[in-house]
Structures are given as C-alpha cells and as structure tokens.
Coordinates of C-alpha atoms in Angstrom, one line a residue:
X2 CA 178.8 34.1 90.8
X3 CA 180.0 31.3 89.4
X4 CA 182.8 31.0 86.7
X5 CA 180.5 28.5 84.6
X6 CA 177.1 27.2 85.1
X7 CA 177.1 23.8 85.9
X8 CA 175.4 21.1 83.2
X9 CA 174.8 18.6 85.7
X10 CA 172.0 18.1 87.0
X11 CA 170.8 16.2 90.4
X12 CA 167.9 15.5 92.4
X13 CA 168.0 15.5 96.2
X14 CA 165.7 12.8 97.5
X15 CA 164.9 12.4 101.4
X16 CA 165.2 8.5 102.2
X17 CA 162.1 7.0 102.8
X18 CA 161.3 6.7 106.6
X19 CA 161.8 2.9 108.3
X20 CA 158.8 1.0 107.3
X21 CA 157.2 0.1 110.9
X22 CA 157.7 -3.1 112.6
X23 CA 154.7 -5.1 112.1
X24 CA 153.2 -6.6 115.2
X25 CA 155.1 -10.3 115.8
X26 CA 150.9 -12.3 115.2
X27 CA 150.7 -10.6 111.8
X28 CA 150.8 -13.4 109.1
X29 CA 153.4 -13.4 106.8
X30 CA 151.7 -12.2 104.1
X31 CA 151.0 -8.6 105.5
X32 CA 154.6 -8.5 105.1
X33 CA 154.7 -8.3 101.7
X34 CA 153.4 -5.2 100.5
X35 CA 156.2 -3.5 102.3
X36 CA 159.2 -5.8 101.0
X37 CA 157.7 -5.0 97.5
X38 CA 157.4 -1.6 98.2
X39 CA 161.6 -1.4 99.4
X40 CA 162.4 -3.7 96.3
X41 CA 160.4 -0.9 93.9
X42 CA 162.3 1.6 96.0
X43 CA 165.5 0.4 96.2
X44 CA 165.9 -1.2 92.6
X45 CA 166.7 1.8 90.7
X46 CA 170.3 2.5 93.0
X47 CA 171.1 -1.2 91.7
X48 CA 169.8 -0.2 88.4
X49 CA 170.4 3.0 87.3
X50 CA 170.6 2.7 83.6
X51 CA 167.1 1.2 83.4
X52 CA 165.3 4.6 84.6
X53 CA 167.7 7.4 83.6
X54 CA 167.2 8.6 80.3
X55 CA 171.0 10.3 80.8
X56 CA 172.8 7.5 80.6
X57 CA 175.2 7.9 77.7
X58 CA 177.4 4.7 77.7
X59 CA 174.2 2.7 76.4
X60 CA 171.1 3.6 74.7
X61 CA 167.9 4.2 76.2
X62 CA 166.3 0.9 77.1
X63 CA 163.1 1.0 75.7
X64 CA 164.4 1.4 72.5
X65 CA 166.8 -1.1 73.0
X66 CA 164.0 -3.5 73.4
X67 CA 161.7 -2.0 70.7
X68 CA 164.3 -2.4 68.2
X69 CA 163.3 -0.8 64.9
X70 CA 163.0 -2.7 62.4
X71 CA 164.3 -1.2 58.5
X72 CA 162.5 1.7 57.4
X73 CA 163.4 1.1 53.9
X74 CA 163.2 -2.7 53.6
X75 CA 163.2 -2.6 50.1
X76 CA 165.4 -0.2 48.7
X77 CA 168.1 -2.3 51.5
X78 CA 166.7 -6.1 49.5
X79 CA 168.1 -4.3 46.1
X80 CA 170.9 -3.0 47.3
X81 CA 172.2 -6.2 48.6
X82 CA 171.5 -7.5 45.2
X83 CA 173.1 -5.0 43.0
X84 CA 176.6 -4.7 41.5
X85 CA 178.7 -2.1 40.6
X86 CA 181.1 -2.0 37.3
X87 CA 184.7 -1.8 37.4
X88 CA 184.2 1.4 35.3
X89 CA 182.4 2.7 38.4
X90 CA 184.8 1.7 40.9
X91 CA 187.3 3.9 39.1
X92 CA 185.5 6.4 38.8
X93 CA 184.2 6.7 42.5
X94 CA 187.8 5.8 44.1
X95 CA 189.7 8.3 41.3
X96 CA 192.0 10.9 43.3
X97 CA 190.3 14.6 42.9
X98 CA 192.5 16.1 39.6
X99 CA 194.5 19.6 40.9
X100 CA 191.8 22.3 41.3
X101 CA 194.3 24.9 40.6
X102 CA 194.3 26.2 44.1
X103 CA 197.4 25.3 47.0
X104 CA 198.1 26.5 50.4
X105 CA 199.5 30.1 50.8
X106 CA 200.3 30.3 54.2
X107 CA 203.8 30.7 52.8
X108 CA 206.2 31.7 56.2
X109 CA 208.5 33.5 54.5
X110 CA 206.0 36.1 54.3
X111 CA 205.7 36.5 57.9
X112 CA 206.2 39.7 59.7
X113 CA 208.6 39.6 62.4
X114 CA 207.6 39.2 66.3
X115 CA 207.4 42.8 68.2
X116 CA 209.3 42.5 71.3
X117 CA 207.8 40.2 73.4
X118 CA 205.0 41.2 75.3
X119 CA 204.7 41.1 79.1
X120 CA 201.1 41.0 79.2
X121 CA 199.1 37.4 79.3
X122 CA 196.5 36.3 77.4
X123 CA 194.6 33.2 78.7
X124 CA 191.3 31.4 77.0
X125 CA 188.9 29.1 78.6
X126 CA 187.5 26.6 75.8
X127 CA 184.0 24.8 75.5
X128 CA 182.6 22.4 73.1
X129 CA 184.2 19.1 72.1
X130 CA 187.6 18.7 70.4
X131 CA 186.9 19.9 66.9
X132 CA 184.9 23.4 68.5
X133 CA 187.8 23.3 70.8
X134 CA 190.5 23.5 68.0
X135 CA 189.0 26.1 66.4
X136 CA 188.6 27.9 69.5
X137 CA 192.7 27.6 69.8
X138 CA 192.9 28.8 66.2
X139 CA 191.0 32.3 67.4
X140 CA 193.4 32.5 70.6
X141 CA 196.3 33.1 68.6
X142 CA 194.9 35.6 66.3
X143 CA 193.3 37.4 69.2
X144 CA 197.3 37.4 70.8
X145 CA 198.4 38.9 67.8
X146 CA 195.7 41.8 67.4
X147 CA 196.5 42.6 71.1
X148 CA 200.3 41.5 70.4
X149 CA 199.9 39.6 74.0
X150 CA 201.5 36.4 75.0
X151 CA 199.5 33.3 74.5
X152 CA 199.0 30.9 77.6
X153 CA 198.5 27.3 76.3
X154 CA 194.7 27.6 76.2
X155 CA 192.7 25.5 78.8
X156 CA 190.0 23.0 77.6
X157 CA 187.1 22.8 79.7
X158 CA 185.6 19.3 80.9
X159 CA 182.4 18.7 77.6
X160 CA 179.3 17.8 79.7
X161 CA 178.1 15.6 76.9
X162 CA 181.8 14.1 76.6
X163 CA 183.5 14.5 79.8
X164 CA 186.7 14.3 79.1
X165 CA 189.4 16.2 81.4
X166 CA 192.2 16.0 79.0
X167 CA 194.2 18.9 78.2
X168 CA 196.3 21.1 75.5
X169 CA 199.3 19.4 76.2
X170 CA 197.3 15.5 76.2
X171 CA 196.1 16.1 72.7
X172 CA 198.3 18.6 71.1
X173 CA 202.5 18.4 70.3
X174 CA 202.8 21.8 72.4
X175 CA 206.2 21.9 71.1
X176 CA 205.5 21.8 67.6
X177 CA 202.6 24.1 68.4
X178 CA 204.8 26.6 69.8
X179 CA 207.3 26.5 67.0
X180 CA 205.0 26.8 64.3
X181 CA 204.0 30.4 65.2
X182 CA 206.8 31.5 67.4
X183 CA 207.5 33.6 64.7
X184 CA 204.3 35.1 65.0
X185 CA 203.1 34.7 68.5
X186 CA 204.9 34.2 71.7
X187 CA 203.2 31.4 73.7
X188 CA 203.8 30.3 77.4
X189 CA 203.4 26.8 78.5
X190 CA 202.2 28.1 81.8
X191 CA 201.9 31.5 83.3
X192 CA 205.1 32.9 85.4
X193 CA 205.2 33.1 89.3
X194 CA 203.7 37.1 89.4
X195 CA 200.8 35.5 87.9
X196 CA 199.9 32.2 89.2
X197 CA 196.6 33.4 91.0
X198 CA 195.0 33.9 87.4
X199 CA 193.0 30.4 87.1
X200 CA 190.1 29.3 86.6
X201 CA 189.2 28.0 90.1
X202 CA 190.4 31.9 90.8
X203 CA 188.0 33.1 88.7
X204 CA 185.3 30.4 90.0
X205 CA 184.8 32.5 93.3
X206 CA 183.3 36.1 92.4
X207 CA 183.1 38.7 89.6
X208 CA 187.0 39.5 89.0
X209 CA 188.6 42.5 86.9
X210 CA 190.9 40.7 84.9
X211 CA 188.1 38.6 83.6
X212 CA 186.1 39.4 80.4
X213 CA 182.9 37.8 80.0
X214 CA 181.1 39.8 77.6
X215 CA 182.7 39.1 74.5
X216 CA 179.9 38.8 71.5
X217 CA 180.4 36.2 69.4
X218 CA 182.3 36.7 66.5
X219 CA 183.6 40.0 67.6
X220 CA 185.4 42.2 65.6
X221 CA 189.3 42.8 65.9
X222 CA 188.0 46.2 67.3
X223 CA 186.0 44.9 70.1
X224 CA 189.5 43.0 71.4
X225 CA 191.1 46.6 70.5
X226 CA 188.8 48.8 72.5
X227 CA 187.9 46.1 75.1
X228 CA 190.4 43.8 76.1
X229 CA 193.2 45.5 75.3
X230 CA 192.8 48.4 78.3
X231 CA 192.7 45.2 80.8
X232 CA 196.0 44.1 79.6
X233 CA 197.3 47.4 80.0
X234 CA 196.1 47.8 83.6
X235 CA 196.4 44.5 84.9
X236 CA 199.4 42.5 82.6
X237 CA 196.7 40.0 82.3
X238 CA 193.3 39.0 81.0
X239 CA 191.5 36.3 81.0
X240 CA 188.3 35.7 78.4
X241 CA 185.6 33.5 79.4
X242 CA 183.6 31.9 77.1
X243 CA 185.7 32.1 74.4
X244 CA 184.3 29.8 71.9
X245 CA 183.0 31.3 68.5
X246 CA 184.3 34.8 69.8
X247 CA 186.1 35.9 66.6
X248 CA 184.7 37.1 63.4
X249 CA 185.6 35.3 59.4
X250 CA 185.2 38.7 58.0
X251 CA 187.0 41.8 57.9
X252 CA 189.8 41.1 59.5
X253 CA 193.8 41.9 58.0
X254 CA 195.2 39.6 55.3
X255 CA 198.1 38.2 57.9
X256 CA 195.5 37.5 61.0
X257 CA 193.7 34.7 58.2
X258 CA 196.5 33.6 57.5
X259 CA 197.6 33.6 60.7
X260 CA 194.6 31.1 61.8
X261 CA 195.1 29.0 58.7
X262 CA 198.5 28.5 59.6
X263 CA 197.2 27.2 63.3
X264 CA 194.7 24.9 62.1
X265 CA 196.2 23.3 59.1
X266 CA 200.1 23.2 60.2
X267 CA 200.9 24.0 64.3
X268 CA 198.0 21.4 65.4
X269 CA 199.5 18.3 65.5
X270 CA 198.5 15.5 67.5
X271 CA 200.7 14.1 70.1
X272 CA 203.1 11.0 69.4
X273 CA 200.7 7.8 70.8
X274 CA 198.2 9.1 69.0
X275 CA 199.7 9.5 65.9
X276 CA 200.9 6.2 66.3
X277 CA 197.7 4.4 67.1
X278 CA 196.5 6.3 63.8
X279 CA 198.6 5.4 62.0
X280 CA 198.7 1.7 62.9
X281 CA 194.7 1.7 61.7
X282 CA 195.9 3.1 58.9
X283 CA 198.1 0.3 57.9
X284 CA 195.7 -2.2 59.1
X285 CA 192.8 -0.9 57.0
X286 CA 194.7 -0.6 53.9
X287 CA 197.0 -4.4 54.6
X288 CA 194.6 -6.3 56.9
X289 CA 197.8 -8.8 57.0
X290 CA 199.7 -6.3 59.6
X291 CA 196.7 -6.5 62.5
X292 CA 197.9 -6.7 66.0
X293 CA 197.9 -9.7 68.1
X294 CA 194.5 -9.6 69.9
X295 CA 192.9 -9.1 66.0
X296 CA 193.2 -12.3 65.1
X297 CA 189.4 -12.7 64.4
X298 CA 190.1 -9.8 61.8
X299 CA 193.0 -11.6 60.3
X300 CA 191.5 -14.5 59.9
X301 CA 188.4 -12.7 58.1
X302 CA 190.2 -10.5 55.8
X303 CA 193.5 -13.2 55.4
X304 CA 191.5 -14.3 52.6
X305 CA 192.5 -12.7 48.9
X306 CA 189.1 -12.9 47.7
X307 CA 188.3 -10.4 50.5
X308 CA 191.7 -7.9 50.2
X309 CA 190.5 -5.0 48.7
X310 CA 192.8 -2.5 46.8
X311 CA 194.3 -0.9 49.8
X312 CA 191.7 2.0 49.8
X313 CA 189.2 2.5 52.0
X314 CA 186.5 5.2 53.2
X315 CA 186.5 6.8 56.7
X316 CA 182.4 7.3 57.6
X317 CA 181.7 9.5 60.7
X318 CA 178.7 8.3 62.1
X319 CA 177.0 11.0 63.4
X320 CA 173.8 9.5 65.3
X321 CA 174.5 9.6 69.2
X322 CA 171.4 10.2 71.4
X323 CA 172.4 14.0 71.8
X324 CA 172.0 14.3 68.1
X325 CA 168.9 12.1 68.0
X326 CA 167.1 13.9 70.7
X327 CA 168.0 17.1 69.8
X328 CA 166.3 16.8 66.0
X329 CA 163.1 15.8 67.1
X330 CA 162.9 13.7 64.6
X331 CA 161.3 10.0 64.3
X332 CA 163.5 7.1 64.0
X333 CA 161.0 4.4 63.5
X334 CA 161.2 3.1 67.4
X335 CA 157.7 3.9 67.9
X336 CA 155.7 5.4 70.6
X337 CA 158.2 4.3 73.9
X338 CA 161.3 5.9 71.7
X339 CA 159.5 9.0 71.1
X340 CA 159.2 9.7 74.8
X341 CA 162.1 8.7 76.0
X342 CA 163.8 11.3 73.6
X343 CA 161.4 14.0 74.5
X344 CA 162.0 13.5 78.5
X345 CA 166.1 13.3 77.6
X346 CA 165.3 16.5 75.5
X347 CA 163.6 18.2 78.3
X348 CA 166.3 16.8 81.0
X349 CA 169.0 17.7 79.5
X350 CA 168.4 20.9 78.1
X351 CA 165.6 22.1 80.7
X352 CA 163.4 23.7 77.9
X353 CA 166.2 25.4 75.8
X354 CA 165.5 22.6 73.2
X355 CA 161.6 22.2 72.5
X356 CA 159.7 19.5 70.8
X357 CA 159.8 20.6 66.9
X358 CA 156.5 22.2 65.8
X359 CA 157.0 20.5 62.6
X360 CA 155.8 17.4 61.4
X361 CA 158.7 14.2 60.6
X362 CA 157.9 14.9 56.8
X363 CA 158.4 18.6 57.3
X364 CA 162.0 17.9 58.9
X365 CA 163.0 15.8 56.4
X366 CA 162.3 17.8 53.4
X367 CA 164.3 20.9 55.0
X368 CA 166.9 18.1 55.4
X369 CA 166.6 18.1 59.3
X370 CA 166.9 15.1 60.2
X371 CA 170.4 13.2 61.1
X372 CA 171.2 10.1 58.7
X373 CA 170.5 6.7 60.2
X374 CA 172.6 4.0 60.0
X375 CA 170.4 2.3 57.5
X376 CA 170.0 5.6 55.4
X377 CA 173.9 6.1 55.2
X378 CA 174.1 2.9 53.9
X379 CA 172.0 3.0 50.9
X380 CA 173.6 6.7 50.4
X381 CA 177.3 4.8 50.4
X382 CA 176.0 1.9 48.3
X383 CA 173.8 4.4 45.7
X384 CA 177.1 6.2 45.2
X385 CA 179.0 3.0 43.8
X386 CA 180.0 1.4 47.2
X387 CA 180.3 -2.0 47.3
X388 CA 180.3 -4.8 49.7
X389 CA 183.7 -4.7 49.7
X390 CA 184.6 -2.0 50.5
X391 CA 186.8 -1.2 53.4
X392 CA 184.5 1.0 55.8
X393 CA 186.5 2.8 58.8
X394 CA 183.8 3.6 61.5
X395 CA 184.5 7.3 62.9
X396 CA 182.0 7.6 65.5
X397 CA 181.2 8.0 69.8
X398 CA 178.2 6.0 70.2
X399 CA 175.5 5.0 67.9
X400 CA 172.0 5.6 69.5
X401 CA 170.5 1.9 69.7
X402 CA 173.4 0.0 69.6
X403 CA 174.1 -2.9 67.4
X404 CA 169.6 -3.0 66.2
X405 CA 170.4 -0.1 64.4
X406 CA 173.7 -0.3 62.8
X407 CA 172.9 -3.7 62.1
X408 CA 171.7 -2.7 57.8
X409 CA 174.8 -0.5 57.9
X410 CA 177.2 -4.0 58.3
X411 CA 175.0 -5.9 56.6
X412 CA 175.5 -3.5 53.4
X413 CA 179.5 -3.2 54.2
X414 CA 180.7 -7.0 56.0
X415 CA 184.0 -4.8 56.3
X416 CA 183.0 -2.4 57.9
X417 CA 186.1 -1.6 60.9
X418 CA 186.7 0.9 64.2
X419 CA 189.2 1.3 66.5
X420 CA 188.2 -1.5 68.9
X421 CA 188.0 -4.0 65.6
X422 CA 191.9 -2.7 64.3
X423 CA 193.7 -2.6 67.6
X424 CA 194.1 -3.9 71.1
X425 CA 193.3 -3.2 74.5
X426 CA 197.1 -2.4 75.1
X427 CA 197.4 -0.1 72.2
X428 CA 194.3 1.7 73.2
X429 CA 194.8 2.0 76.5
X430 CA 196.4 5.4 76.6
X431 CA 193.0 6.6 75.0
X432 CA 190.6 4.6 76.7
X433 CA 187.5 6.4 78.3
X434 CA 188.7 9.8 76.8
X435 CA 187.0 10.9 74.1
X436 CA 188.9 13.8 73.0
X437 CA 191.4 11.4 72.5
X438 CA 189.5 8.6 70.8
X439 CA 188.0 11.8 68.5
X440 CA 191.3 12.6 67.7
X441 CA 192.5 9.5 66.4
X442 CA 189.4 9.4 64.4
X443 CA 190.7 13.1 63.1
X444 CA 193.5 11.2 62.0
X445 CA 192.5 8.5 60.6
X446 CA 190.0 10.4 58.3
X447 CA 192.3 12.6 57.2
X448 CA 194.5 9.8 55.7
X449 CA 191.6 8.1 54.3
X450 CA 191.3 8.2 50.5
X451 CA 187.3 9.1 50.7
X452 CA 186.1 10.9 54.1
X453 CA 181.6 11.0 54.5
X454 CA 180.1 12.4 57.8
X455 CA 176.2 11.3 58.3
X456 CA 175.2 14.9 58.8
X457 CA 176.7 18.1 59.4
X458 CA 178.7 18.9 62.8
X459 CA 181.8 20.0 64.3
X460 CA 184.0 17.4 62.8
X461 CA 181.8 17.4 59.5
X462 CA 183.0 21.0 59.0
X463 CA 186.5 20.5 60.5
X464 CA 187.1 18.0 58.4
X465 CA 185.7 19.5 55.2
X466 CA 188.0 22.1 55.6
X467 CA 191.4 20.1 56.3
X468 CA 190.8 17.9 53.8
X469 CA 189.9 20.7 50.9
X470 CA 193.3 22.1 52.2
X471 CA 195.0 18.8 51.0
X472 CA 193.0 18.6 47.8
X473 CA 191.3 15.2 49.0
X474 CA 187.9 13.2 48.2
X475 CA 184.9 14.4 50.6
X476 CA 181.8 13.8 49.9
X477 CA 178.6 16.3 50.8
X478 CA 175.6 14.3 51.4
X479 CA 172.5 16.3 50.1
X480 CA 170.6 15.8 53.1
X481 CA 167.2 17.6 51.4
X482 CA 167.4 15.6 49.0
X483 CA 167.9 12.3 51.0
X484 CA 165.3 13.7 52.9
X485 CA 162.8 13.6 50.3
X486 CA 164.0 10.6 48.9
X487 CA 163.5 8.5 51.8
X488 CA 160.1 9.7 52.3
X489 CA 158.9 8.5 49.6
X490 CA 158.5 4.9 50.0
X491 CA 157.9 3.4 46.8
X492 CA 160.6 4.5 45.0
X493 CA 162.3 1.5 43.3
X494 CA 166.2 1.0 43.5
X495 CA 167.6 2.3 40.3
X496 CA 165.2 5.7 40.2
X497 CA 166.7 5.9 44.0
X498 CA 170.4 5.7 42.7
X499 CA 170.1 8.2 39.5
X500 CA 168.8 10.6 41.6
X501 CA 171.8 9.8 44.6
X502 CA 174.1 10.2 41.6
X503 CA 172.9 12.7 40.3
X504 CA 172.5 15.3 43.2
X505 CA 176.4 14.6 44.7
X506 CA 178.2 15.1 41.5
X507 CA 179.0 18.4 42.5
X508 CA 179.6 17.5 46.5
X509 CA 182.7 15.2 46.3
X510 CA 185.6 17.7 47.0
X511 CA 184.9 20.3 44.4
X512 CA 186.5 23.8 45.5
X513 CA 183.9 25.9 47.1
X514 CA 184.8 29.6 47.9
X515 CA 183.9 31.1 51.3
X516 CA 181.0 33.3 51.7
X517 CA 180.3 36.0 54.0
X518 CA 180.1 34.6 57.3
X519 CA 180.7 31.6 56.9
X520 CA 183.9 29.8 59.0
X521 CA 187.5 30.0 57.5
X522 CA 187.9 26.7 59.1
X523 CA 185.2 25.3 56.7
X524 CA 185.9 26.7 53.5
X525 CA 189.4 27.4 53.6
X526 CA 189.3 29.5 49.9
X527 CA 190.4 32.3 49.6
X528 CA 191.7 33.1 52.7
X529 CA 194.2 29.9 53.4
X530 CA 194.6 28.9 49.3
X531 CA 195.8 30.6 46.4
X532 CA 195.3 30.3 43.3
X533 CA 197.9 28.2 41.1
X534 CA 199.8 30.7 38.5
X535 CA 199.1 28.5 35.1
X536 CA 201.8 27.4 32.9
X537 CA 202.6 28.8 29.9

C-alpha cells in the first residue's frame, strides 16, 4: 500500500507504428497525407502547453486568446474618474485605535518540561505553506498531550505547488526550538536506534508504528487512547495525514496557548528571507532605495509628484486556475474558457470536484465566486483607494495573465511584486520555490499598513489571524454582497460605493471573538489575547 496516493497523473500512449514506405512511382503528393498526419502527431511533444489543460506556469491558451474583455466597463470609466478627499485618505489609512485586547501567551506562566521523553513523535504535512504551518502548530500541542519529543515535522511535496523545500528551508529551526523548549523537547533529526522511521520506510507496506486513522480534528483523547499505546510499545510513532487533525475546542487552557505561542512567536522565517522582505519593504515605502536591476521603477517613482506617504497596501490575489476551476464559476471568457475549466476540473480532480448545479447568479449571491482582478479593483478603489496608492501584489499566478489583471493596474499604475522590487540575484535563493516566494509574501503582508486577500483561503485566514494578533488594518471583503453588487449591471458609481462603504465598516480589523469550531489560527480571541485591565 502506498504511503500517499499519488496526484499525478499520466497517460501511457503506444507510439504509432512506422507509416509504410510508399512505393518509389507514387507522386509526391500521396506523400502528404502521412507527413501531415506525423506533424498532427508529433506537434504536441514540441508543444505541450498548447493541449494540456495542466499546465500551471501559463494560463490555458484558449483563454489566453479569448481575452475577456471588462465585465463592468462602466463602474471601471467612473472609477478612473473619481477622486477621493484628503479627509478620506485619513480616514482609510488611520492605524486601528487599541481594542483593549493584547497577547497573553505570557512565558512566565509556563509549566516546566517533564523529563525528557524518549519516545518520538514525527508528522507528515500536506497542503501549501500556510495549511502547513498550521499543521506544525498542532504537532507541538499533540507532543505535549502525549509529552513525546517532537521530530522537526516533514513537509510533503504540494501537487498544485511542488515545491520540495523543507522545515529547516523556510523556518529558523533554532529559534523554533528555543521558543518552546520550555515546553516541548524537539529533535532536529531522529537518533541512530531510529533512523529506519521515514517516510520512504513507511512508503513500502502497512507498518505498526504508523497511524493513519486519525479523524480530523481529533480530540486530545483520541491522541490519549490512540497514539499514545504506540509510543509506549514502539518509542516511536509516526501520524500520516496529519493535516487538520486537532480539534479548536475543548482542549486545556496551556495546550491554546501552547499553539498560539507556535504560530505567532517560534515561526520565524529564515534569514534570506527575511531579508528579501524586508528589502521590499523599504522599497515600497522609499521607492528611492530600489536595487540595481530596478531602475525602470526608480525612474517611475523618482518623481515627487508620484511618492506617496510611505504606506502602502499588501493585496493577495487569489485567482490561480486551481481556484478558478474549482468555483465553477463564469469569468466572462466565453464558451472555449468554460470548457477548458471543466476538462482541468475533471483532470485534475477525476470527479471529486463536479460542475456546480447552480447557476453563475446563484454563486455569486452565496458569495461563491473568487474576486477577479477587475472586481478587486473597484472594491480597493470604492473603499477610498486611490491611483496612488502603493499596491504590493501577493500572489502565485493570476489565471489569464496580464488580459486580466490589466483593469487591476490600470486602476492602481503603482501597483508592485517581488519581480518589480528586486533582482534576479536577490531572488535567486527563492526562485522556482513557492513555499518560499509565499513566504516572503507572508512577510511582506504582515508589515504592510493595510493587508486585502481577494477571497478566502489559507493565507486569507493565516493572515487574518497574525495580523489581529498585532492589532493591524485587514480588511474583510463581503463577498455576498460584492456578489450581488456586481450582478447587477446598471448600478451607477456612487450607489456602487455607499453600498462598498457601507457593508465593510465593520470588516477592517475589528476584534471578532472565536466561535465554536472555528480555527484558533483565524480568530486568535480568546484563546491567544486577553483582555486589557482598564485604567483607573
């Protein structure tokens, strides 16, 4: 059995047999339907990307060459035109006043490490870096339920992503282990008694020290009653899948704060990455200090009339082809867009994603539907943005390529990502590796003075949380109400703004307070935060 099924799927195809030899007094032109036929046959190994609707670098070509065109031409004509007040500015750009909550994952209050344990735990992670953190987060509190040592948790390859980068690639292990050594003892790597415990071991049959079965969001319990008897028995287990395998609720006051702790304080990204953040960072908020091969950007931004006030807004752009596909939605590229995104749909998840049994409308009123570039941009500019505003691009890549993105730049001319900001050098230790690249995007957005994801995700929530941690500016959108808004398509400018306004006044940061169920990671109050003791 294997360890994980495979996402990758191929298609074994018996070459064609030699065409015959055609006898030597045939005229030339009886030739020709069998070159054609070897030229239809042999042109898509020279050009894969034409037919294969699983290519990820670059859109799908169709609708690459059906480019849509706006879906809301005039709503985007006004918005060019119109012109917020300073009195606006100030008020859309103002820091969020103290809520009255702070962290609480106070380490003074820590209890003291047991003895440390001689039994292992190890994790095998899915999902792409944010899931993945969050999946780290859980390990820890699951070694301290079963008071086991941690093994640096391995990251499994994403399928969508694939990226083999590991713990120690993206995360300052050191400062990691530090954080919670107080807590948790956690191994770099497992000793010598051990060594046969990996996941190529566990690749090649059913295997005792293995635990496949855990539910998701299990109960501290089900590791009690569980996992804990093959620690006992073996000095090792190993659980696998591991993601979302930890329940939010009923769980002891020191195991949330435990987790908090992990995610908000021993994650840390390593040095270069840091770096390269911060290096953005500078760059979007001086445009003067951009690196060598920027020039272009210098030369753009060297102008005073452009220079902002050092602020500016990180956007995740949520609208890759995986995202796309998977809503079912329509994104205006017609009838060749439609099926190309059903065939990727059926492809790539063989069935386990159907075609929606709702119609568009019906998906957009629930709020279904991911943002499009040209959406987002109305949203940003409703909301006060203006055309000067310094717009940090936090995204993979956007399905249709520079056709669709093109209102979203038209709106904001200043509109920067990692490839505008640095150099090939500087990138290069990140190049091709999207955990990495996602990262620096983490960090980024969670120095930016305003943070807006397109539509909800991993590092929608991930964020959310952090940055309601720090008391900072992130903004909700209302995607039922965009939704609704965007269908109907006579509404004129200013009744599309008053309503924008109007339903995110309440979705820019405010404190929300966990409910039942819902992820610790998201909504870090009450469980991370305490309430401020007033003065009196």
């Amino acid at each position: 059995m294997n360890y994980r099924q495979s996402n990758t799927f191929t298609a074994a195809t018996a070459p064609p047999p030699p065409p015959m030899k055609p006898p030597r007094n045939h005229h030339i032109s009886h030739q020709f339907p069998a070159l054609l036929g070897l030229i239809v046959l042999l042109f898509p190994i020279f050009s894969p990307n034409l037919f294969s609707p699983l290519g990820r670098a670059s859109p799908f070509a169709l609708s690459e060459w059906n480019a849509p065109k706006p879906r809301h031409a005039t709503l985007l004509k006004e918005a060019l035109q119109h012109h917020t007040t300073p009195s606006q500015q100030f008020e859309l750009w103002f820091s969020l006043p103290d809520q009255g909550w702070k962290p609480c994952v106070d380490s003074a209050s820590v209890p003291s490490l047991p003895e440390k344990s001689t039994r292992y735990l190890q994790v095998f992670l899915d999902g792409g870096l944010n899931q993945q953190r969050m999946g780290i987060c859980d390990a820890v509190a699951v070694a301290k339920i079963l008071n086991a040592t941690l093994v640096i948790p391995h990251l499994e390859v994403n399928p969508v992503w694939q990226d083999s980068s590991s713990f120690v690639e993206i995360f300052d292990v050191d400062h990691f282990i530090h954080k919670i050594k107080a807590e948790v003892s956690v191994v770099k790597e497992l000793p010598i008694d051990y060594s046969w415990s990996s996941r190529e071991y566990y690749a090649t049959g059913i295997r005792a020290t293995r635990i496949k079965t855990a539910p998701v969001h299990a109960s501290a319990d089900w590791y009690l009653e569980n996992v804990l008897p093959v620690l006992l028995r073996y000095g090792i287990a190993a659980i696998a899948p591991f993601s979302h395998r930890l329940a939010f609720d009923h769980l002891p006051k020191d195991i949330q704060e435990l987790r908090c702790r992990v995610n908000f304080e021993a994650l840390a990204f390593v040095p270069h990455i840091r770096a390269l953040g911060d290096n953005i960072v500078s760059r979007l908020r001086d445009p003067g200090t951009s690196s060598e091969d920027t020039s272009d950007l210098h030369d753009r931004l060297d102008d005073p009339a452009e220079q902002g006030s050092g602020k500016y807004v990180v956007l995740h752009l949520r609208f890759d082809k995986d995202m796309a596909a998977h809503s079912a939605c329509d994104f205006g590229g017609g009838r060749a867009e439609k099926l190309a995104l059903a065939k990727y749909r059926q492809v790539l998840w063989q069935g386990r994603v159907l075609n929606s049994q709702f119609t568009d409308e019906k998906l957009r009123s629930q709020g279904r539907c991911p943002l499009t570039p040209e959406e987002i941009a109305l949203l940003l500019a409703a909301l006060g943005f203006s055309n000067n505003t310094c717009l940090y691009l936090a995204s993979h890549e956007v399905y249709g390529g520079e056709a669709r993105i093109s209102s979203l730049r038209k709106l904001f001319p200043r509109m920067e990502d990692k490839k505008s900001l640095t150099s090939m050098d500087e990138r290069a230790k990140i190049e091709g590796k999207a955990s990495l690249s996602a990262a620096v995007d983490y960090y980024v957005s969670m120095k930016s003075d305003i943070f807006i994801s397109a539509s909800p995700g991993n590092m929608h929530n991930a964020l959310l949380g952090h940055r309601a941690y720090k008391n900072l500016k992130t903004i909700r959108p209302n995607m039922a109400l965009l939704g609704q808004l965007y269908l109907n398509r006579t509404m004129e400018w200013q009744a599309f703004r008053r309503a924008v306004i109007d339903g995110h006044k309440n979705r820019q940061g405010q404190v929300r307070v966990r409910k039942e169920k819902q992820s610790i990671y998201t909504y870090p109050v009450p469980d991370c935060m305490c309430q401020a003791k007033a003065i009196t």
